[in-house]
PDB file of C-alpha atoms in Angstrom:
ATOM      1  CA  MET C  14     192.936 177.366 227.032  1.00 46.00           C
ATOM      2  CA  GLU C  15     194.113 180.745 227.944  1.00 45.00           C
ATOM      3  CA  ARG C  16     190.734 182.251 226.591  1.00 49.00           C
ATOM      4  CA  ASP C  17     189.435 180.164 229.214  1.00 46.00           C
ATOM      5  CA  ILE C  18     191.352 181.464 231.283  1.00 42.00           C
ATOM      6  CA  VAL C  19     190.071 184.760 230.465  1.00 43.00           C
ATOM      7  CA  LEU C  20     186.683 183.724 230.892  1.00 45.00           C
ATOM      8  CA  LEU C  21     187.256 182.625 234.331  1.00 43.00           C
ATOM      9  CA  TYR C  22     188.058 185.902 235.344  1.00 41.00           C
ATOM     10  CA  ASN C  23     185.735 188.312 234.303  1.00 44.00           C
ATOM     11  CA  MET C  24     182.817 185.688 234.614  1.00 45.00           C
ATOM     12  CA  GLU C  25     183.630 185.041 238.220  1.00 44.00           C
ATOM     13  CA  LYS C  26     181.646 188.466 240.258  1.00 44.00           C
ATOM     14  CA  GLU C  27     178.979 187.718 237.615  1.00 44.00           C
ATOM     15  CA  TRP C  28     178.151 184.013 237.996  1.00 45.00           C
ATOM     16  CA  ARG C  29     179.155 183.760 241.687  1.00 45.00           C
ATOM     17  CA  SER C  30     176.745 186.294 242.371  1.00 44.00           C
ATOM     18  CA  THR C  31     173.591 184.278 241.519  1.00 47.00           C
ATOM     19  CA  LEU C  32     174.514 181.408 244.164  1.00 54.00           C
ATOM     20  CA  PHE C  33     174.318 180.841 247.534  1.00 69.00           C
ATOM     21  CA  GLY C  34     178.121 180.040 249.461  1.00 80.00           C
ATOM     22  CA  TYR C  35     176.927 180.734 253.193  1.00 91.00           C
ATOM     23  CA  VAL C  36     178.167 177.409 254.470  1.00 93.00           C
ATOM     24  CA  SER C  37     181.844 178.112 255.994  1.00 89.00           C
ATOM     25  CA  VAL C  38     184.138 177.376 258.705  1.00 94.00           C
ATOM     26  CA  PHE C  39     184.993 179.176 261.268  1.00 95.00           C
ATOM     27  CA  LYS C  40     189.117 179.205 260.977  1.00 94.00           C
ATOM     28  CA  ASP C  41     190.720 180.086 264.151  1.00 94.00           C
ATOM     29  CA  GLU C  42     188.869 177.299 265.937  1.00 95.00           C
ATOM     30  CA  LEU C  43     190.524 174.533 262.993  1.00 96.00           C
ATOM     31  CA  LYS C  44     193.707 172.670 263.246  1.00 96.00           C
ATOM     32  CA  VAL C  45     196.125 173.610 260.437  1.00 95.00           C
ATOM     33  CA  ARG C  46     195.679 170.338 259.115  1.00 96.00           C
ATOM     34  CA  GLU C  47     191.762 170.107 259.273  1.00 97.00           C
ATOM     35  CA  TYR C  48     192.206 173.569 257.466  1.00 96.00           C
ATOM     36  CA  ASN C  49     193.939 171.880 254.848  1.00 96.00           C
ATOM     37  CA  ILE C  50     191.545 169.199 254.197  1.00 96.00           C
ATOM     38  CA  TYR C  51     188.781 171.788 253.858  1.00 96.00           C
ATOM     39  CA  ARG C  52     190.672 174.011 251.311  1.00 95.00           C
ATOM     40  CA  GLY C  53     191.738 170.449 249.564  1.00 96.00           C
ATOM     41  CA  TYR C  54     188.096 169.538 249.205  1.00 97.00           C
ATOM     42  CA  TYR C  55     187.063 173.411 247.880  1.00 95.00           C
ATOM     43  CA  CYS C  56     190.132 173.436 245.385  1.00 95.00           C
ATOM     44  CA  GLY C  57     189.200 169.182 244.519  1.00 96.00           C
ATOM     45  CA  LEU C  58     186.033 170.415 243.466  1.00 96.00           C
ATOM     46  CA  CYS C  59     187.216 173.027 241.156  1.00 94.00           C
ATOM     47  CA  LYS C  60     189.703 170.726 239.273  1.00 94.00           C
ATOM     48  CA  ALA C  61     186.610 168.270 239.407  1.00 96.00           C
ATOM     49  CA  LEU C  62     184.410 170.693 237.321  1.00 95.00           C
ATOM     50  CA  GLY C  63     187.362 171.293 235.075  1.00 93.00           C
ATOM     51  CA  LYS C  64     187.918 167.398 234.583  1.00 93.00           C
ATOM     52  CA  HIS C  65     184.514 166.498 233.754  1.00 95.00           C
ATOM     53  CA  PHE C  66     183.202 169.446 232.224  1.00 94.00           C
ATOM     54  CA  SER C  67     184.892 172.764 231.279  1.00 89.00           C
ATOM     55  CA  HIS C  68     187.073 175.700 232.580  1.00 85.00           C
ATOM     56  CA  PRO C  69     184.456 178.224 231.957  1.00 85.00           C
ATOM     57  CA  VAL C  70     181.904 176.174 234.798  1.00 89.00           C
ATOM     58  CA  ARG C  71     184.531 176.088 237.373  1.00 88.00           C
ATOM     59  CA  MET C  72     183.307 179.885 238.104  1.00 82.00           C
ATOM     60  CA  GLY C  73     180.223 178.355 239.216  1.00 83.00           C
ATOM     61  CA  LEU C  74     182.288 176.735 241.824  1.00 89.00           C
ATOM     62  CA  ASN C  75     181.141 177.881 245.829  1.00 88.00           C
ATOM     63  CA  TYR C  76     181.708 176.398 249.049  1.00 91.00           C
ATOM     64  CA  ASP C  77     178.410 175.295 249.584  1.00 94.00           C
ATOM     65  CA  PHE C  78     179.011 172.516 247.073  1.00 96.00           C
ATOM     66  CA  ALA C  79     182.282 171.835 248.172  1.00 96.00           C
ATOM     67  CA  PHE C  80     181.087 170.978 251.803  1.00 97.00           C
ATOM     68  CA  LEU C  81     178.615 169.103 250.581  1.00 97.00           C
ATOM     69  CA  ALA C  82     181.834 167.479 249.152  1.00 98.00           C
ATOM     70  CA  LEU C  83     183.556 167.256 252.091  1.00 98.00           C
ATOM     71  CA  THR C  84     180.398 165.799 253.873  1.00 98.00           C
ATOM     72  CA  MET C  85     180.102 162.488 251.407  1.00 97.00           C
ATOM     73  CA  GLY C  86     183.991 162.263 252.265  1.00 97.00           C
ATOM     74  CA  ALA C  87     183.533 162.295 255.604  1.00 97.00           C
ATOM     75  CA  MET C  88     180.785 159.307 255.395  1.00 96.00           C
ATOM     76  CA  SER C  89     183.415 157.390 252.958  1.00 90.00           C
ATOM     77  CA  LYS C  90     185.774 154.187 254.636  1.00 83.00           C
ATOM     78  CA  GLU C  91     188.370 154.972 251.562  1.00 84.00           C
ATOM     79  CA  LYS C  92     191.475 156.809 252.004  1.00 85.00           C
ATOM     80  CA  THR C  93     191.754 159.973 250.403  1.00 90.00           C
ATOM     81  CA  GLU C  94     195.469 161.814 249.261  1.00 91.00           C
ATOM     82  CA  ILE C  95     195.909 165.548 249.928  1.00 93.00           C
ATOM     83  CA  ARG C  96     198.355 166.486 247.516  1.00 94.00           C
ATOM     84  CA  GLN C  97     199.776 170.413 246.960  1.00 94.00           C
ATOM     85  CA  GLU C  98     199.152 171.262 242.987  1.00 92.00           C
ATOM     86  CA  HIS C  99     199.371 174.137 240.799  1.00 88.00           C
ATOM     87  CA  CYS C 100     195.372 174.956 239.379  1.00 81.00           C
ATOM     88  CA  VAL C 101     194.965 177.321 236.309  1.00 75.00           C
ATOM     89  CA  ILE C 102     193.829 180.481 238.541  1.00 75.00           C
ATOM     90  CA  HIS C 103     197.229 180.086 241.084  1.00 77.00           C
ATOM     91  CA  PRO C 104     199.804 179.254 238.538  1.00 82.00           C
ATOM     92  CA  LEU C 105     202.221 180.972 241.137  1.00 84.00           C
ATOM     93  CA  SER C 106     201.588 178.811 244.763  1.00 88.00           C
ATOM     94  CA  LYS C 107     200.277 175.219 245.322  1.00 92.00           C
ATOM     95  CA  ARG C 108     197.337 174.559 246.636  1.00 93.00           C
ATOM     96  CA  PRO C 109     195.668 171.549 248.963  1.00 94.00           C
ATOM     97  CA  VAL C 110     193.883 169.959 246.834  1.00 95.00           C
ATOM     98  CA  SER C 111     191.823 166.698 247.743  1.00 96.00           C
ATOM     99  CA  HIS C 112     191.644 163.482 245.747  1.00 95.00           C
ATOM    100  CA  ASP C 113     188.576 162.047 246.826  1.00 95.00           C
ATOM    101  CA  GLU C 114     187.742 161.233 243.176  1.00 95.00           C
ATOM    102  CA  GLN C 115     183.951 159.933 244.480  1.00 96.00           C
ATOM    103  CA  ALA C 116     182.959 162.989 246.571  1.00 97.00           C
ATOM    104  CA  LEU C 117     184.442 165.445 244.520  1.00 98.00           C
ATOM    105  CA  SER C 118     183.051 163.977 241.286  1.00 97.00           C
ATOM    106  CA  TYR C 119     179.001 163.746 242.952  1.00 98.00           C
ATOM    107  CA  ALA C 120     179.465 167.546 243.756  1.00 98.00           C
ATOM    108  CA  ALA C 121     180.770 168.246 240.598  1.00 97.00           C
ATOM    109  CA  TYR C 122     178.207 166.915 239.243  1.00 97.00           C
ATOM    110  CA  MET C 123     175.196 168.537 241.689  1.00 97.00           C
ATOM    111  CA  SER C 124     176.473 171.744 241.083  1.00 96.00           C
ATOM    112  CA  ILE C 125     176.256 171.866 237.786  1.00 96.00           C
ATOM    113  CA  MET C 126     172.906 171.070 237.908  1.00 95.00           C
ATOM    114  CA  VAL C 127     171.701 172.900 240.721  1.00 93.00           C
ATOM    115  CA  THR C 128     173.692 176.181 238.864  1.00 91.00           C
ATOM    116  CA  TYR C 129     172.222 175.727 235.594  1.00 91.00           C
ATOM    117  CA  PHE C 130     168.736 175.700 236.710  1.00 89.00           C
ATOM    118  CA  LYS C 131     169.300 178.574 239.169  1.00 85.00           C
ATOM    119  CA  LEU C 132     171.105 180.792 236.607  1.00 86.00           C
ATOM    120  CA  ILE C 133     167.374 179.814 234.169  1.00 85.00           C
ATOM    121  CA  ASP C 134     165.266 180.884 237.272  1.00 78.00           C
ATOM    122  CA  ASP C 135     167.604 184.234 237.863  1.00 75.00           C
ATOM    123  CA  TYR C 136     167.590 185.084 234.287  1.00 76.00           C
ATOM    124  CA  ASN C 137     163.407 184.923 234.187  1.00 74.00           C
ATOM    125  CA  ASP C 138     163.532 187.232 236.679  1.00 68.00           C
ATOM    126  CA  LEU C 139     166.313 189.837 235.883  1.00 67.00           C
ATOM    127  CA  LYS C 140     166.446 189.064 232.224  1.00 69.00           C
ATOM    128  CA  SER C 141     170.290 189.553 232.235  1.00 69.00           C
ATOM    129  CA  PRO C 142     171.898 188.871 229.325  1.00 71.00           C
ATOM    130  CA  LYS C 143     175.109 188.429 231.366  1.00 69.00           C
ATOM    131  CA  SER C 144     173.305 185.445 233.247  1.00 73.00           C
ATOM    132  CA  ILE C 145     172.436 184.357 229.461  1.00 79.00           C
ATOM    133  CA  PHE C 146     175.949 183.965 228.849  1.00 77.00           C
ATOM    134  CA  ALA C 147     176.786 181.882 231.906  1.00 80.00           C
ATOM    135  CA  ILE C 148     173.428 179.561 230.586  1.00 86.00           C
ATOM    136  CA  LEU C 149     175.626 178.064 227.813  1.00 84.00           C
ATOM    137  CA  PHE C 150     178.257 177.213 229.336  1.00 84.00           C
ATOM    138  CA  TYR C 151     176.115 175.317 231.997  1.00 90.00           C
ATOM    139  CA  LYS C 152     173.409 173.773 229.179  1.00 89.00           C
ATOM    140  CA  GLY C 153     175.862 171.340 227.056  1.00 88.00           C
ATOM    141  CA  GLN C 154     176.637 169.924 230.069  1.00 92.00           C
ATOM    142  CA  LEU C 155     173.104 168.952 230.606  1.00 92.00           C
ATOM    143  CA  LYS C 156     172.516 165.244 229.035  1.00 92.00           C
ATOM    144  CA  LYS C 157     175.765 164.129 230.878  1.00 95.00           C
ATOM    145  CA  CYS C 158     174.363 165.165 234.359  1.00 96.00           C
ATOM    146  CA  LYS C 159     171.411 163.577 233.549  1.00 95.00           C
ATOM    147  CA  LYS C 160     172.506 160.578 232.166  1.00 95.00           C
ATOM    148  CA  TYR C 161     174.523 159.581 235.257  1.00 96.00           C
ATOM    149  CA  TYR C 162     172.118 161.336 237.701  1.00 96.00           C
ATOM    150  CA  GLU C 163     168.818 160.968 236.644  1.00 96.00           C
ATOM    151  CA  HIS C 164     167.263 161.176 239.619  1.00 96.00           C
ATOM    152  CA  GLU C 165     168.800 164.038 241.320  1.00 97.00           C
ATOM    153  CA  TYR C 166     168.081 165.862 237.775  1.00 96.00           C
ATOM    154  CA  ASN C 167     164.468 165.698 238.056  1.00 97.00           C
ATOM    155  CA  LEU C 168     164.377 165.970 241.582  1.00 97.00           C
ATOM    156  CA  ILE C 169     165.763 169.277 240.997  1.00 96.00           C
ATOM    157  CA  GLU C 170     164.684 170.184 237.779  1.00 94.00           C
ATOM    158  CA  LYS C 171     160.927 169.841 239.669  1.00 96.00           C
ATOM    159  CA  GLN C 172     161.648 171.550 243.051  1.00 96.00           C
ATOM    160  CA  LEU C 173     163.162 174.737 241.424  1.00 93.00           C
ATOM    161  CA  LYS C 174     160.178 174.724 238.902  1.00 92.00           C
ATOM    162  CA  GLU C 175     157.996 174.782 241.705  1.00 96.00           C
ATOM    163  CA  LEU C 176     159.551 177.206 243.214  1.00 94.00           C
ATOM    164  CA  SER C 177     159.678 179.223 240.041  1.00 91.00           C
ATOM    165  CA  HIS C 178     156.173 178.892 240.197  1.00 94.00           C
ATOM    166  CA  LEU C 179     155.357 180.326 243.682  1.00 96.00           C
ATOM    167  CA  GLU C 180     157.606 183.323 242.910  1.00 93.00           C
ATOM    168  CA  LYS C 181     155.458 184.360 240.246  1.00 92.00           C
ATOM    169  CA  GLN C 182     152.352 183.698 241.772  1.00 96.00           C
ATOM    170  CA  HIS C 183     153.950 186.018 244.712  1.00 96.00           C
ATOM    171  CA  CYS C 184     153.794 183.315 247.650  1.00 97.00           C
ATOM    172  CA  ASP C 185     154.618 185.138 250.807  1.00 97.00           C
ATOM    173  CA  ASP C 186     154.865 182.085 252.780  1.00 97.00           C
ATOM    174  CA  ILE C 187     158.337 182.081 253.338  1.00 97.00           C
ATOM    175  CA  ASP C 188     158.044 178.318 254.866  1.00 97.00           C
ATOM    176  CA  ARG C 189     156.728 176.936 251.176  1.00 98.00           C
ATOM    177  CA  THR C 190     159.338 178.891 249.588  1.00 97.00           C
ATOM    178  CA  ALA C 191     162.033 177.327 251.574  1.00 98.00           C
ATOM    179  CA  ASP C 192     160.692 174.089 251.213  1.00 98.00           C
ATOM    180  CA  CYS C 193     161.084 173.419 247.707  1.00 97.00           C
ATOM    181  CA  PHE C 194     164.916 174.442 248.128  1.00 96.00           C
ATOM    182  CA  ALA C 195     165.157 172.395 251.291  1.00 98.00           C
ATOM    183  CA  LYS C 196     164.391 169.436 249.494  1.00 98.00           C
ATOM    184  CA  ILE C 197     167.052 169.595 246.819  1.00 97.00           C
ATOM    185  CA  LEU C 198     169.459 169.254 249.924  1.00 97.00           C
ATOM    186  CA  GLU C 199     167.994 166.682 251.112  1.00 98.00           C
ATOM    187  CA  CYS C 200     168.339 164.369 247.795  1.00 97.00           C
ATOM    188  CA  LEU C 201     171.556 165.873 247.201  1.00 98.00           C
ATOM    189  CA  PHE C 202     172.818 164.345 251.019  1.00 98.00           C
ATOM    190  CA  THR C 203     171.811 161.418 250.763  1.00 97.00           C
ATOM    191  CA  PRO C 204     173.760 159.699 247.351  1.00 96.00           C
ATOM    192  CA  SER C 205     173.018 156.143 246.638  1.00 93.00           C
ATOM    193  CA  TYR C 206     176.410 155.409 245.533  1.00 93.00           C
ATOM    194  CA  LEU C 207     177.390 155.695 249.519  1.00 94.00           C
ATOM    195  CA  ASN C 208     174.992 152.648 250.150  1.00 92.00           C
ATOM    196  CA  LEU C 209     173.714 154.846 253.508  1.00 94.00           C
ATOM    197  CA  THR C 210     171.559 152.894 255.762  1.00 95.00           C
ATOM    198  CA  GLU C 211     168.351 153.407 256.835  1.00 97.00           C
ATOM    199  CA  SER C 212     169.203 155.279 260.111  1.00 97.00           C
ATOM    200  CA  GLU C 213     172.310 157.028 258.215  1.00 97.00           C
ATOM    201  CA  LYS C 214     169.726 158.074 255.291  1.00 97.00           C
ATOM    202  CA  LYS C 215     167.277 159.500 257.644  1.00 98.00           C
ATOM    203  CA  ALA C 216     169.927 161.925 259.582  1.00 98.00           C
ATOM    204  CA  LEU C 217     171.723 162.998 256.548  1.00 98.00           C
ATOM    205  CA  GLY C 218     168.256 163.582 254.882  1.00 98.00           C
ATOM    206  CA  ILE C 219     167.361 166.118 257.587  1.00 98.00           C
ATOM    207  CA  PHE C 220     170.691 167.596 257.804  1.00 98.00           C
ATOM    208  CA  GLY C 221     170.409 168.412 254.291  1.00 98.00           C
ATOM    209  CA  TYR C 222     167.217 169.471 254.568  1.00 98.00           C
ATOM    210  CA  GLN C 223     167.550 171.757 258.028  1.00 98.00           C
ATOM    211  CA  LEU C 224     170.892 173.530 255.684  1.00 97.00           C
ATOM    212  CA  GLY C 225     169.234 174.380 252.752  1.00 97.00           C
ATOM    213  CA  ARG C 226     166.337 175.860 254.817  1.00 98.00           C
ATOM    214  CA  PHE C 227     169.017 177.880 256.358  1.00 97.00           C
ATOM    215  CA  ILE C 228     170.534 178.823 252.725  1.00 96.00           C
ATOM    216  CA  TYR C 229     167.296 179.886 251.735  1.00 96.00           C
ATOM    217  CA  ILE C 230     165.954 182.185 254.752  1.00 97.00           C
ATOM    218  CA  ILE C 231     169.379 183.942 255.224  1.00 96.00           C
ATOM    219  CA  ASP C 232     169.705 184.539 251.771  1.00 93.00           C
ATOM    220  CA  ALA C 233     165.968 186.245 251.564  1.00 95.00           C
ATOM    221  CA  LEU C 234     167.125 188.121 254.802  1.00 95.00           C
ATOM    222  CA  GLN C 235     170.076 189.207 252.587  1.00 93.00           C
ATOM    223  CA  ASP C 236     168.519 190.517 249.745  1.00 92.00           C
ATOM    224  CA  ILE C 237     166.083 192.668 251.607  1.00 94.00           C
ATOM    225  CA  PRO C 238     167.661 196.114 250.607  1.00 92.00           C
ATOM    226  CA  GLU C 239     169.071 194.920 247.565  1.00 89.00           C
ATOM    227  CA  ASP C 240     165.027 193.465 246.066  1.00 91.00           C
ATOM    228  CA  ASP C 241     163.557 196.506 247.186  1.00 93.00           C
ATOM    229  CA  LYS C 242     165.743 198.558 245.298  1.00 91.00           C
ATOM    230  CA  HIS C 243     164.914 196.380 242.083  1.00 88.00           C
ATOM    231  CA  GLN C 244     161.468 195.043 243.399  1.00 90.00           C
ATOM    232  CA  ASN C 245     162.526 191.558 243.423  1.00 90.00           C
ATOM    233  CA  TYR C 246     160.993 188.620 244.645  1.00 93.00           C
ATOM    234  CA  ASN C 247     161.006 188.805 248.528  1.00 96.00           C
ATOM    235  CA  PRO C 248     158.757 186.238 250.522  1.00 97.00           C
ATOM    236  CA  ILE C 249     159.885 188.311 253.509  1.00 97.00           C
ATOM    237  CA  LEU C 250     159.109 191.441 251.957  1.00 96.00           C
ATOM    238  CA  LEU C 251     155.947 190.698 250.612  1.00 96.00           C
ATOM    239  CA  LYS C 252     154.235 189.138 253.998  1.00 96.00           C
ATOM    240  CA  GLU C 253     156.419 191.296 256.472  1.00 96.00           C
ATOM    241  CA  ARG C 254     156.050 195.256 255.032  1.00 95.00           C
ATOM    242  CA  LYS C 255     154.086 197.759 255.906  1.00 94.00           C
ATOM    243  CA  LYS C 256     153.250 200.235 253.520  1.00 92.00           C
ATOM    244  CA  GLY C 257     155.429 203.468 252.982  1.00 92.00           C
ATOM    245  CA  GLU C 258     157.473 201.836 255.820  1.00 94.00           C
ATOM    246  CA  SER C 259     161.081 202.348 254.825  1.00 93.00           C
ATOM    247  CA  VAL C 260     163.780 199.310 254.899  1.00 92.00           C
ATOM    248  CA  ASP C 261     165.717 200.262 257.295  1.00 91.00           C
ATOM    249  CA  ALA C 262     162.630 200.693 259.887  1.00 93.00           C
ATOM    250  CA  PHE C 263     161.560 197.041 258.261  1.00 95.00           C
ATOM    251  CA  TYR C 264     164.388 195.591 259.109  1.00 93.00           C
ATOM    252  CA  GLN C 265     164.875 196.548 262.367  1.00 92.00           C
ATOM    253  CA  ARG C 266     161.702 195.485 263.001  1.00 94.00           C
ATOM    254  CA  ILE C 267     161.732 192.040 261.546  1.00 95.00           C
ATOM    255  CA  LYS C 268     164.938 190.885 262.288  1.00 93.00           C
ATOM    256  CA  GLU C 269     164.794 189.262 265.927  1.00 94.00           C
ATOM    257  CA  LYS C 270     161.904 187.038 264.760  1.00 96.00           C
ATOM    258  CA  TYR C 271     163.618 185.963 261.335  1.00 96.00           C
ATOM    259  CA  CYS C 272     167.275 185.676 263.954  1.00 96.00           C
ATOM    260  CA  PHE C 273     165.225 183.627 266.137  1.00 97.00           C
ATOM    261  CA  THR C 274     163.891 181.146 262.873  1.00 97.00           C
ATOM    262  CA  LEU C 275     166.938 181.035 261.316  1.00 98.00           C
ATOM    263  CA  THR C 276     168.286 180.164 265.170  1.00 97.00           C
ATOM    264  CA  LEU C 277     165.904 177.017 265.486  1.00 98.00           C
ATOM    265  CA  THR C 278     166.551 175.358 261.882  1.00 98.00           C
ATOM    266  CA  LEU C 279     170.439 175.916 263.203  1.00 98.00           C
ATOM    267  CA  ASP C 280     169.408 173.686 266.278  1.00 98.00           C
ATOM    268  CA  ALA C 281     167.626 170.555 263.883  1.00 98.00           C
ATOM    269  CA  ALA C 282     170.608 170.852 261.893  1.00 98.00           C
ATOM    270  CA  ALA C 283     172.848 170.055 264.515  1.00 98.00           C
ATOM    271  CA  LYS C 284     170.358 167.565 265.725  1.00 98.00           C
ATOM    272  CA  SER C 285     170.468 165.529 263.137  1.00 98.00           C
ATOM    273  CA  PHE C 286     174.291 166.145 262.769  1.00 98.00           C
ATOM    274  CA  GLU C 287     175.165 163.821 266.432  1.00 98.00           C
ATOM    275  CA  LEU C 288     173.637 161.334 264.755  1.00 98.00           C
ATOM    276  CA  ILE C 289     175.222 160.520 261.756  1.00 98.00           C
ATOM    277  CA  PRO C 290     178.590 158.268 262.284  1.00 97.00           C
ATOM    278  CA  PHE C 291     181.213 160.212 260.615  1.00 97.00           C
ATOM    279  CA  ARG C 292     183.884 157.877 259.753  1.00 95.00           C
ATOM    280  CA  ARG C 293     186.062 161.056 259.077  1.00 96.00           C
ATOM    281  CA  TYR C 294     186.431 164.464 259.059  1.00 97.00           C
ATOM    282  CA  ARG C 295     183.696 165.295 262.079  1.00 97.00           C
ATOM    283  CA  PRO C 296     185.530 168.127 263.583  1.00 97.00           C
ATOM    284  CA  ILE C 297     185.557 169.816 260.343  1.00 97.00           C
ATOM    285  CA  VAL C 298     181.823 169.426 259.842  1.00 98.00           C
ATOM    286  CA  GLU C 299     181.242 169.928 263.585  1.00 98.00           C
ATOM    287  CA  ASN C 300     182.448 173.506 263.432  1.00 97.00           C
ATOM    288  CA  VAL C 301     180.438 174.657 260.223  1.00 97.00           C
ATOM    289  CA  VAL C 302     177.323 173.139 261.896  1.00 97.00           C
ATOM    290  CA  TYR C 303     178.300 175.253 265.406  1.00 97.00           C
ATOM    291  CA  LEU C 304     180.443 177.998 264.109  1.00 97.00           C
ATOM    292  CA  GLY C 305     180.260 178.929 260.511  1.00 96.00           C
ATOM    293  CA  LEU C 306     176.844 178.796 260.227  1.00 96.00           C
ATOM    294  CA  ARG C 307     175.964 180.883 263.166  1.00 96.00           C
ATOM    295  CA  GLY C 308     179.041 183.252 262.542  1.00 94.00           C
ATOM    296  CA  VAL C 309     177.242 183.673 258.493  1.00 94.00           C
ATOM    297  CA  LEU C 310     174.000 184.710 260.608  1.00 95.00           C
ATOM    298  CA  ASP C 311     175.572 187.222 263.239  1.00 94.00           C
ATOM    299  CA  ARG C 312     177.408 189.089 260.304  1.00 92.00           C
ATOM    300  CA  VAL C 313     173.785 189.193 257.661  1.00 91.00           C
ATOM    301  CA  ILE C 314     172.847 190.713 261.078  1.00 89.00           C
ATOM    302  CA  GLU C 315     175.118 192.877 261.918  1.00 84.00           C
ATOM    303  CA  LYS C 316     175.752 193.819 258.222  1.00 73.00           C
ATOM    304  CA  HIS C 317     172.299 195.094 257.906  1.00 63.00           C
ATOM    305  CA  GLY C 318     170.915 198.517 257.003  1.00 46.00           C
ATOM    306  CA  GLN C 319     174.031 199.236 255.389  1.00 50.00           C
ATOM    307  CA  GLU C 320     173.669 197.414 252.266  1.00 47.00           C
ATOM    308  CA  SER C 321     173.780 193.747 250.659  1.00 45.00           C
ATOM    309  CA  LEU C 322     176.711 191.315 251.402  1.00 46.00           C
ATOM    310  CA  PRO C 323     178.359 189.851 248.118  1.00 45.00           C
ATOM    311  CA  LYS C 324     177.521 186.448 248.213  1.00 47.00           C
ATOM    312  CA  GLY C 325     180.968 184.757 249.681  1.00 43.00           C
ATOM    313  CA  GLU C 326     182.107 187.577 251.791  1.00 41.00           C
ATOM    314  CA  PHE C 327     181.708 185.350 254.615  1.00 46.00           C
ATOM    315  CA  ASN C 328     184.535 183.052 253.826  1.00 51.00           C
ATOM    316  CA  GLU C 329     188.087 183.197 253.602  1.00 50.00           C
ATOM    317  CA  SER C 330     189.411 183.421 250.559  1.00 43.00           C
ATOM    318  CA  ILE C 331     191.191 180.291 249.588  1.00 48.00           C
TER     319      ILE C 331
END
């Protein structure tokens, strides 16, 4: 256990840098009870990862999958307890922890699969030895994931392989590359265990798709300085940059175009959100859709030109 705790702290920065983590609430507009529910799903997902898999993989925890768990919980009719509990990362103070077993278990399995395949993709791109170390902790969990969620496993693998293929081809069409990731979230937001009606499945699917598209494009936009520095793949750089143009000049020229694109994507997500018949937690999901994601976009636009923000900086410390 002690060795696991040390690994959790030592690997946290490296592992989280490979993930997204752009889905955030706007804390000031939430009631205290609502914010505690949001935190409860985040901490609950962390515990679910440890319960179903292992302590080290808890460093793959991020806000995007906590939001997936919260949204799935919002569609459920079952009552959920939020308890104040200690955890391995915060042993001295209690935190709110959700016990929505179905939603948290589902999100934990999805997190393991997406994180593993993304780590593989990052290693193929960057050849980071630290990525290999992280991959080892995830690889042993895949058999269990495929056993319970074979459809999701196959779709995630297929879409990320297609994305990797497009990257190797130096595809400069961000709509094509974003589509690969968006289809993953479209699938993740429509789990079979919820027994959704056709209209619910359609609305949640579109919502997940637009959220995935937003995450992919804003990640590419945020990573422009880092990708330019290390000559990494970035479809925005490939398509838009003029020969000899500085990164700052390039960004100033294209930022309004991509801000508009992302705003349209958020608008499409909001329209599908309005069609989803949430059983509970609607104000929290609404906060993310209308305030949290817009705040993330504004912060990426404002902070650019200095350096790429660390993943997760948009979120409150939990």
